[in-house]
Short mmCIF file of C-alpha atoms and ligand atoms in Angstrom, two decimals:
data_model
loop_
_atom_site.label_atom_id
_atom_site.label_comp_id
_atom_site.label_asym_id
_atom_site.label_seq_id
_atom_site.Cartn_x
_atom_site.Cartn_y
_atom_site.Cartn_z
CA MET S 1 -161.17 115.07 -48.92
CA ASN S 2 -159.49 113.10 -51.52
CA ILE S 3 -157.68 109.81 -50.24
CA LEU S 4 -155.88 106.99 -51.68
CA VAL S 5 -156.36 103.74 -50.06
CA THR S 6 -153.80 101.17 -51.43
CA GLY S 7 -155.23 97.64 -51.10
CA GLY S 8 -158.69 99.03 -50.98
CA GLY S 9 -160.13 95.78 -52.21
CA GLY S 10 -158.88 93.81 -49.28
CA PHE S 11 -160.48 92.71 -46.01
CA ILE S 12 -159.26 95.90 -43.94
CA GLY S 13 -158.98 98.32 -47.08
CA SER S 14 -162.53 97.59 -48.46
CA HIS S 15 -164.22 98.32 -44.83
CA LEU S 16 -162.22 101.75 -44.85
CA VAL S 17 -163.49 102.72 -48.19
CA ASP S 18 -166.94 102.00 -47.13
CA LEU S 19 -166.52 104.06 -44.09
CA LEU S 20 -164.70 107.03 -46.05
CA LEU S 21 -167.44 107.06 -48.70
CA LEU S 22 -170.16 107.14 -45.94
CA ASN S 23 -168.59 110.22 -44.62
CA GLY S 24 -168.65 112.16 -47.72
CA HIS S 25 -164.74 111.48 -48.89
CA SER S 26 -163.74 110.74 -52.32
CA VAL S 27 -161.49 107.67 -52.38
CA ARG S 28 -159.33 106.20 -54.88
CA VAL S 29 -158.46 102.56 -54.53
CA LEU S 30 -155.01 101.17 -55.90
CA ASP S 31 -155.01 97.46 -55.87
CA ASN S 32 -154.03 94.78 -58.00
CA PHE S 33 -156.78 92.55 -56.90
CA SER S 34 -154.30 89.47 -56.10
CA THR S 35 -155.93 88.75 -52.82
CA GLY S 36 -158.38 91.62 -52.63
CA SER S 37 -161.54 91.59 -54.58
CA ARG S 38 -163.73 93.99 -56.47
CA ASN S 39 -167.10 92.11 -54.97
CA ASN S 40 -165.71 93.78 -51.73
CA LEU S 41 -166.31 97.30 -52.96
CA PRO S 42 -169.38 99.13 -53.73
CA SER S 43 -170.12 98.54 -57.75
CA GLN S 44 -171.30 101.99 -58.33
CA ASN S 45 -170.42 105.20 -56.34
CA GLU S 46 -169.29 108.44 -58.16
CA ARG S 47 -166.85 109.30 -55.37
CA LEU S 48 -165.05 105.86 -55.82
CA GLU S 49 -162.36 105.40 -58.25
CA ILE S 50 -160.71 102.17 -58.82
CA LEU S 51 -157.21 101.89 -60.22
CA GLU S 52 -156.34 98.23 -60.89
CA ALA S 53 -152.40 98.20 -60.84
CA ASP S 54 -149.84 97.27 -58.84
CA ILE S 55 -147.52 98.91 -56.14
CA ARG S 56 -144.49 97.51 -57.66
CA ASP S 57 -145.27 99.70 -60.97
CA PRO S 58 -143.77 103.13 -60.11
CA LYS S 59 -145.66 104.81 -62.89
CA ALA S 60 -148.97 103.31 -61.72
CA VAL S 61 -148.25 104.29 -58.28
CA GLU S 62 -147.13 108.09 -59.55
CA GLN S 63 -150.70 108.01 -61.18
CA SER S 64 -152.58 107.05 -58.16
CA VAL S 65 -151.21 109.75 -56.01
CA HIS S 66 -152.46 112.60 -58.39
CA GLU S 67 -154.48 115.36 -56.47
CA VAL S 68 -154.81 113.11 -53.45
CA GLU S 69 -154.65 114.64 -49.80
CA ALA S 70 -154.21 111.86 -47.73
CA ILE S 71 -152.70 108.39 -48.31
CA VAL S 72 -153.65 105.01 -46.20
CA HIS S 73 -151.22 102.28 -47.58
CA LEU S 74 -152.76 99.08 -46.84
CA ALA S 75 -151.52 97.07 -49.74
CA ALA S 76 -149.09 94.03 -48.94
CA ILE S 77 -148.92 90.43 -49.23
CA ALA S 78 -150.14 89.96 -45.60
CA SER S 79 -149.16 86.38 -45.25
CA VAL S 80 -146.26 85.73 -43.14
CA GLN S 81 -145.77 82.24 -44.30
CA ALA S 82 -145.88 83.66 -48.12
CA SER S 83 -142.76 85.53 -46.99
CA VAL S 84 -141.11 82.67 -45.46
CA GLU S 85 -141.61 80.96 -48.78
CA ASP S 86 -140.93 83.62 -51.51
CA PRO S 87 -138.98 86.43 -49.57
CA VAL S 88 -138.00 88.10 -52.85
CA GLY S 89 -141.61 88.28 -54.08
CA THR S 90 -142.97 89.34 -50.88
CA HIS S 91 -140.14 91.94 -50.40
CA ALA S 92 -141.09 93.68 -53.80
CA VAL S 93 -144.64 94.36 -52.65
CA ASN S 94 -143.91 94.70 -49.05
CA LEU S 95 -140.97 97.28 -48.76
CA VAL S 96 -140.54 98.25 -52.27
CA GLY S 97 -144.12 99.07 -52.80
CA THR S 98 -143.72 101.18 -49.82
CA VAL S 99 -140.90 103.05 -51.01
CA ASN S 100 -142.46 103.56 -54.57
CA LEU S 101 -145.47 105.21 -52.52
CA LEU S 102 -143.13 107.39 -50.58
CA GLU S 103 -141.59 108.88 -53.37
CA ALA S 104 -144.74 109.40 -55.12
CA ALA S 105 -146.09 110.90 -52.05
CA ARG S 106 -142.84 113.29 -52.07
CA ARG S 107 -142.79 114.27 -55.38
CA HIS S 108 -146.52 115.36 -55.31
CA GLY S 109 -146.28 117.02 -51.64
CA ILE S 110 -148.58 114.78 -50.13
CA LYS S 111 -148.00 115.00 -46.42
CA ARG S 112 -150.56 112.57 -44.82
CA PHE S 113 -149.63 108.95 -44.83
CA VAL S 114 -151.24 106.02 -42.70
CA PHE S 115 -149.21 102.86 -42.71
CA ALA S 116 -150.37 99.39 -41.61
CA SER S 117 -147.54 97.96 -39.60
CA SER S 118 -147.60 94.73 -37.79
CA ALA S 119 -147.40 93.51 -34.13
CA ALA S 120 -144.77 90.88 -36.24
CA VAL S 121 -142.06 93.58 -35.59
CA TYR S 122 -141.71 92.52 -31.68
CA GLY S 123 -141.35 88.66 -32.64
CA ASN S 124 -141.85 86.41 -29.70
CA ALA S 125 -142.07 89.11 -27.13
CA GLN S 126 -141.11 88.04 -23.59
CA GLN S 127 -143.13 90.69 -21.74
CA LEU S 128 -146.84 90.99 -21.90
CA PRO S 129 -148.51 93.55 -22.54
CA VAL S 130 -146.21 94.66 -25.27
CA THR S 131 -145.48 98.29 -25.41
CA GLU S 132 -143.89 100.21 -28.34
CA ASP S 133 -140.67 100.15 -26.41
CA THR S 134 -140.27 96.42 -26.44
CA PRO S 135 -137.18 95.45 -28.37
CA LEU S 136 -137.89 95.09 -31.95
CA ALA S 137 -137.25 91.36 -33.18
CA PRO S 138 -138.37 90.88 -36.57
CA LEU S 139 -138.42 87.09 -37.22
CA THR S 140 -139.79 86.46 -40.64
CA PRO S 141 -139.26 88.57 -44.18
CA TYR S 142 -142.79 89.88 -43.56
CA ALA S 143 -141.90 91.18 -40.15
CA ALA S 144 -138.63 92.64 -41.47
CA ASP S 145 -140.22 94.40 -44.33
CA LYS S 146 -142.99 95.94 -42.12
CA LEU S 147 -140.07 97.44 -39.85
CA ALA S 148 -138.05 98.60 -42.70
CA SER S 149 -141.09 100.12 -44.09
CA GLU S 150 -141.12 101.91 -40.81
CA TYR S 151 -137.66 103.24 -41.05
CA TYR S 152 -138.14 104.38 -44.60
CA ILE S 153 -141.47 106.70 -43.41
CA ASP S 154 -139.45 107.94 -40.58
CA PHE S 155 -136.73 108.99 -42.93
CA TYR S 156 -139.29 110.75 -45.14
CA ARG S 157 -140.69 112.29 -42.15
CA ARG S 158 -137.35 113.83 -40.97
CA GLN S 159 -136.02 114.59 -44.50
CA HIS S 160 -138.90 115.73 -46.13
CA GLY S 161 -141.61 116.81 -43.85
CA LEU S 162 -144.05 113.71 -44.28
CA GLN S 163 -146.71 113.66 -41.44
CA PRO S 164 -147.08 110.01 -40.78
CA VAL S 165 -149.23 107.94 -38.85
CA VAL S 166 -147.90 104.37 -38.19
CA PHE S 167 -150.14 101.60 -36.59
CA ARG S 168 -149.03 98.51 -35.58
CA PHE S 169 -151.92 96.06 -35.81
CA PHE S 170 -152.44 93.13 -33.62
CA ASN S 171 -154.97 90.45 -34.76
CA ILE S 172 -157.64 92.06 -36.86
CA PHE S 173 -160.85 90.11 -37.54
CA GLY S 174 -164.40 90.67 -39.35
CA PRO S 175 -166.37 90.15 -42.21
CA ARG S 176 -164.71 89.60 -45.73
CA GLN S 177 -161.51 87.95 -44.25
CA ASP S 178 -160.77 85.35 -46.46
CA PRO S 179 -160.34 82.07 -44.64
CA SER S 180 -158.74 80.16 -47.54
CA SER S 181 -155.29 79.45 -46.57
CA PRO S 182 -154.33 77.66 -43.45
CA TYR S 183 -152.40 80.58 -42.65
CA SER S 184 -155.56 82.81 -42.88
CA GLY S 185 -156.99 84.55 -39.68
CA VAL S 186 -158.04 81.97 -37.16
CA ILE S 187 -161.27 83.50 -36.58
CA SER S 188 -162.16 83.28 -40.29
CA ILE S 189 -161.04 79.72 -40.60
CA PHE S 190 -162.93 78.72 -37.40
CA MET S 191 -166.33 80.48 -38.56
CA GLN S 192 -166.34 78.79 -42.09
CA ARG S 193 -165.37 75.62 -40.76
CA ALA S 194 -168.17 75.69 -38.01
CA ILE S 195 -170.57 76.78 -40.59
CA ASN S 196 -169.82 73.98 -43.04
CA GLY S 197 -169.83 71.21 -40.44
CA GLN S 198 -165.97 70.85 -41.06
CA PRO S 199 -163.56 69.58 -38.50
CA ILE S 200 -161.48 72.38 -36.95
CA THR S 201 -157.92 71.91 -36.15
CA VAL S 202 -156.45 73.60 -32.89
CA TYR S 203 -152.44 73.70 -33.17
CA GLY S 204 -151.36 73.38 -29.57
CA ASP S 205 -153.70 73.25 -26.54
CA GLY S 206 -156.00 76.06 -27.50
CA GLU S 207 -154.71 77.89 -24.61
CA GLN S 208 -152.61 80.36 -26.86
CA SER S 209 -153.91 83.90 -26.85
CA ARG S 210 -154.08 86.93 -29.17
CA ASP S 211 -155.51 90.53 -28.77
CA PHE S 212 -158.44 90.45 -31.26
CA VAL S 213 -159.71 93.65 -32.75
CA PHE S 214 -162.82 93.79 -34.76
CA VAL S 215 -162.10 95.69 -38.24
CA ALA S 216 -164.82 98.13 -37.71
CA ASP S 217 -162.98 99.64 -34.61
CA LEU S 218 -159.55 99.78 -36.63
CA VAL S 219 -161.21 101.42 -39.63
CA GLU S 220 -162.66 104.11 -37.22
CA LEU S 221 -159.06 104.69 -36.40
CA LEU S 222 -157.74 104.71 -39.86
CA LYS S 223 -160.35 107.27 -40.87
CA GLN S 224 -159.57 109.61 -38.04
CA ALA S 225 -156.04 109.25 -39.02
CA SER S 226 -156.33 109.83 -42.28
CA VAL S 227 -158.35 112.77 -41.88
CA THR S 228 -157.71 114.71 -38.60
CA THR S 229 -154.31 114.10 -37.39
CA ASN S 230 -151.04 116.00 -38.18
CA GLY S 231 -148.68 112.93 -38.00
CA SER S 232 -146.95 111.25 -35.16
CA GLU S 233 -143.27 110.56 -34.53
CA LEU S 234 -143.96 107.23 -32.88
CA PRO S 235 -145.86 103.97 -33.99
CA MET S 236 -148.86 103.12 -32.15
CA ASN S 237 -150.20 99.53 -31.05
CA VAL S 238 -153.61 98.73 -32.23
CA GLY S 239 -155.12 96.13 -29.75
CA ASN S 240 -157.57 96.45 -27.16
CA GLY S 241 -155.18 95.16 -24.42
CA GLN S 242 -157.12 91.99 -24.05
CA GLY S 243 -156.18 88.50 -24.47
CA THR S 244 -158.57 85.94 -25.66
CA ASP S 245 -157.46 82.04 -26.12
CA LEU S 246 -158.54 79.53 -28.88
CA ASN S 247 -160.57 77.64 -26.44
CA GLN S 248 -162.71 80.72 -25.80
CA LEU S 249 -163.22 81.48 -29.26
CA LEU S 250 -164.68 77.94 -29.85
CA LYS S 251 -166.72 78.12 -26.98
CA LEU S 252 -168.24 81.47 -28.48
CA ILE S 253 -168.56 79.99 -31.89
CA GLY S 254 -170.23 76.96 -30.57
CA ASP S 255 -172.62 78.91 -28.70
CA PHE S 256 -173.53 81.04 -31.97
CA SER S 257 -173.85 77.75 -34.22
CA GLY S 258 -175.99 75.73 -31.29
CA LYS S 259 -174.06 72.73 -32.82
CA GLU S 260 -171.28 70.42 -31.13
CA LEU S 261 -167.99 71.60 -32.95
CA ASP S 262 -165.60 68.93 -34.55
CA VAL S 263 -162.40 70.03 -32.89
CA GLU S 264 -159.15 68.21 -33.15
CA TYR S 265 -156.15 69.22 -31.36
CA VAL S 266 -152.78 68.55 -33.22
CA ALA S 267 -149.01 69.52 -32.39
CA ARG S 268 -148.50 73.46 -32.04
CA ARG S 269 -146.93 75.30 -34.98
CA PRO S 270 -143.29 75.56 -34.61
CA GLY S 271 -142.42 79.34 -33.97
CA ASP S 272 -146.14 80.13 -32.76
CA ILE S 273 -146.23 82.46 -30.11
CA LYS S 274 -148.09 81.60 -27.15
CA HIS S 275 -149.62 85.07 -26.13
CA SER S 276 -149.81 88.05 -27.54
CA GLN S 277 -151.28 91.50 -25.93
CA ALA S 278 -151.14 94.94 -26.93
CA ASP S 279 -150.57 97.91 -24.25
CA ASN S 280 -152.49 100.55 -26.17
CA CYS S 281 -151.93 103.27 -23.67
CA ARG S 282 -149.93 105.53 -26.43
CA LEU S 283 -152.90 105.04 -29.02
CA ARG S 284 -155.54 106.09 -26.29
CA GLN S 285 -153.39 109.04 -25.46
CA ARG S 286 -152.72 110.25 -28.88
CA MET S 287 -155.94 109.02 -30.67
CA LYS S 288 -159.46 109.26 -29.92
CA TYR S 289 -159.71 105.31 -29.50
CA GLU S 290 -162.56 103.33 -27.53
CA SER S 291 -163.28 100.07 -28.82
CA ARG S 292 -167.23 99.71 -29.56
CA TYR S 293 -167.14 96.13 -30.56
CA PRO S 294 -165.94 93.86 -27.54
CA VAL S 295 -164.96 90.52 -28.81
CA GLU S 296 -168.05 88.54 -28.31
CA VAL S 297 -169.79 91.34 -30.40
CA GLY S 298 -167.57 91.70 -33.28
CA LEU S 299 -167.49 87.61 -33.09
CA GLN S 300 -171.18 87.32 -33.36
CA LYS S 301 -171.44 90.03 -36.26
CA THR S 302 -168.56 88.10 -38.18
CA TYR S 303 -170.48 84.65 -37.64
CA GLU S 304 -173.62 85.95 -38.85
CA TRP S 305 -171.65 87.55 -42.03
CA TYR S 306 -170.09 84.14 -42.76
CA GLN S 307 -173.45 82.23 -42.47
CA GLY S 308 -175.15 84.86 -44.85
CA GLN S 309 -172.13 83.94 -47.11
CA GLU S 310 -172.87 80.38 -47.07
CA LEU S 311 -176.55 80.97 -47.76
CA ASN S 312 -175.50 83.01 -50.60
CA SER S 313 -173.55 80.43 -52.07
CA LEU S 314 -176.36 77.87 -51.86
CA ALA S 315 -178.94 80.19 -53.42
C1 LIG W 1 -150.86 87.14 -36.54
C2 LIG W 1 -150.90 87.66 -38.10
C3 LIG W 1 -149.68 87.77 -39.12
C4 LIG W 1 -148.36 88.56 -37.93
C5 LIG W 1 -148.43 87.68 -36.71
C6 LIG W 1 -147.41 88.55 -35.71
C7 LIG W 1 -152.97 87.27 -38.79
C8 LIG W 1 -153.92 86.31 -39.64
N1 LIG W 1 -152.03 87.08 -38.75
O1 LIG W 1 -150.46 85.53 -36.93
O2 LIG W 1 -149.90 88.19 -39.90
O3 LIG W 1 -148.78 89.70 -37.97
O4 LIG W 1 -149.74 87.63 -35.84
O5 LIG W 1 -147.33 87.82 -34.68
O6 LIG W 1 -153.74 88.45 -38.23
N2 LIG W 1 -154.43 78.41 -35.53
C9 LIG W 1 -155.19 77.23 -35.15
N3 LIG W 1 -155.93 76.80 -36.23
C10 LIG W 1 -155.96 77.13 -37.35
C11 LIG W 1 -155.52 78.28 -37.69
C12 LIG W 1 -154.61 78.82 -36.70
O7 LIG W 1 -155.09 76.77 -34.08
O8 LIG W 1 -156.49 76.47 -38.13
C13 LIG W 1 -153.74 79.12 -34.33
C14 LIG W 1 -152.46 79.18 -34.86
O9 LIG W 1 -151.50 78.55 -34.70
C15 LIG W 1 -152.19 80.32 -33.70
C16 LIG W 1 -153.41 81.41 -33.58
O10 LIG W 1 -154.49 80.25 -34.13
O11 LIG W 1 -151.64 79.89 -32.38
C17 LIG W 1 -153.68 82.55 -34.35
O12 LIG W 1 -153.36 82.31 -35.58
P1 LIG W 1 -153.40 83.42 -36.70
O13 LIG W 1 -152.81 82.93 -37.83
O14 LIG W 1 -154.84 83.81 -36.73
O15 LIG W 1 -152.63 84.64 -36.12
P2 LIG W 1 -150.88 84.70 -35.33
O16 LIG W 1 -151.36 85.48 -34.50
O17 LIG W 1 -150.25 83.54 -35.87
#
């Protein structure tokens, strides 16, 4: 199949591209490489086409869907904090970009559309685990744009016969996640700091927990959705239904490194949620989903990858 992956140069997108190529598909990547990187992608593969362009540019988007059979839309400014600081700029990418793509898909008769939404649409959910019927409470521009994107996608489904699959991602982690901002994924930050022997900051008591999903499990699901399903009316949580707290993470990372970690506990971040855990029943009913990487296994693989990066940078 011919598949377009927007944001294909990013952390999640590039793993999906690898998997699709491995499975014999042809892939076009649309990415402006603002946060993603060409280094995440294979340098030579005749089934891979890279279009360096912006999701905000309707002409480029139109070009990107040419002769495509399915779209996986991952391009976004994935930082909640960026959306708080620059709502106009992030909105142009996170919502207007989605609508550009939906319009192009409609004009070209492309039905299959897989979208990366976020657990952020639930805000600070009161009841755990979080089912998809939990009241929606987007608390940030990022969350509002993800939710609005879901509504637009549903409009195209009802009006134009789009066959979408919408996933609400919980906390994804793995190799290639960029640890460079204080708001990057906590696992990427902790690992990089542990490997460099730098101090680690925990905001709060470290008992806050998240439902961590290893990126290889996620991209299996994205592949399945892009090549086999006929779409689904309802969004699906992507989580394992298990909470892991930061102190548990630190214990495991300490074990991998064989060193005492330098950990400092400071005040919790305002607005930070205490626990997040997905109810993934709908996902398991509708998709073939089984986590092949329990958190400890995914963490070990991720740790080895960051360690390799460090060794490469020293070489
Ligand atoms: C995740 C998503 C975010 C949004 C949100 C919705 C990631 C990277 N972010 O934010 O995009 O969807 O869920 O609820 O997946 N922490 C530390 N020290 C650090 C960094 C983080 O203690 O150096 C804490 C942080 O305060 C939080 C926890 O670690 O309690 C997880 O932080 P995160 O940024 O990885 O993810 P989260 O759940 O806040």
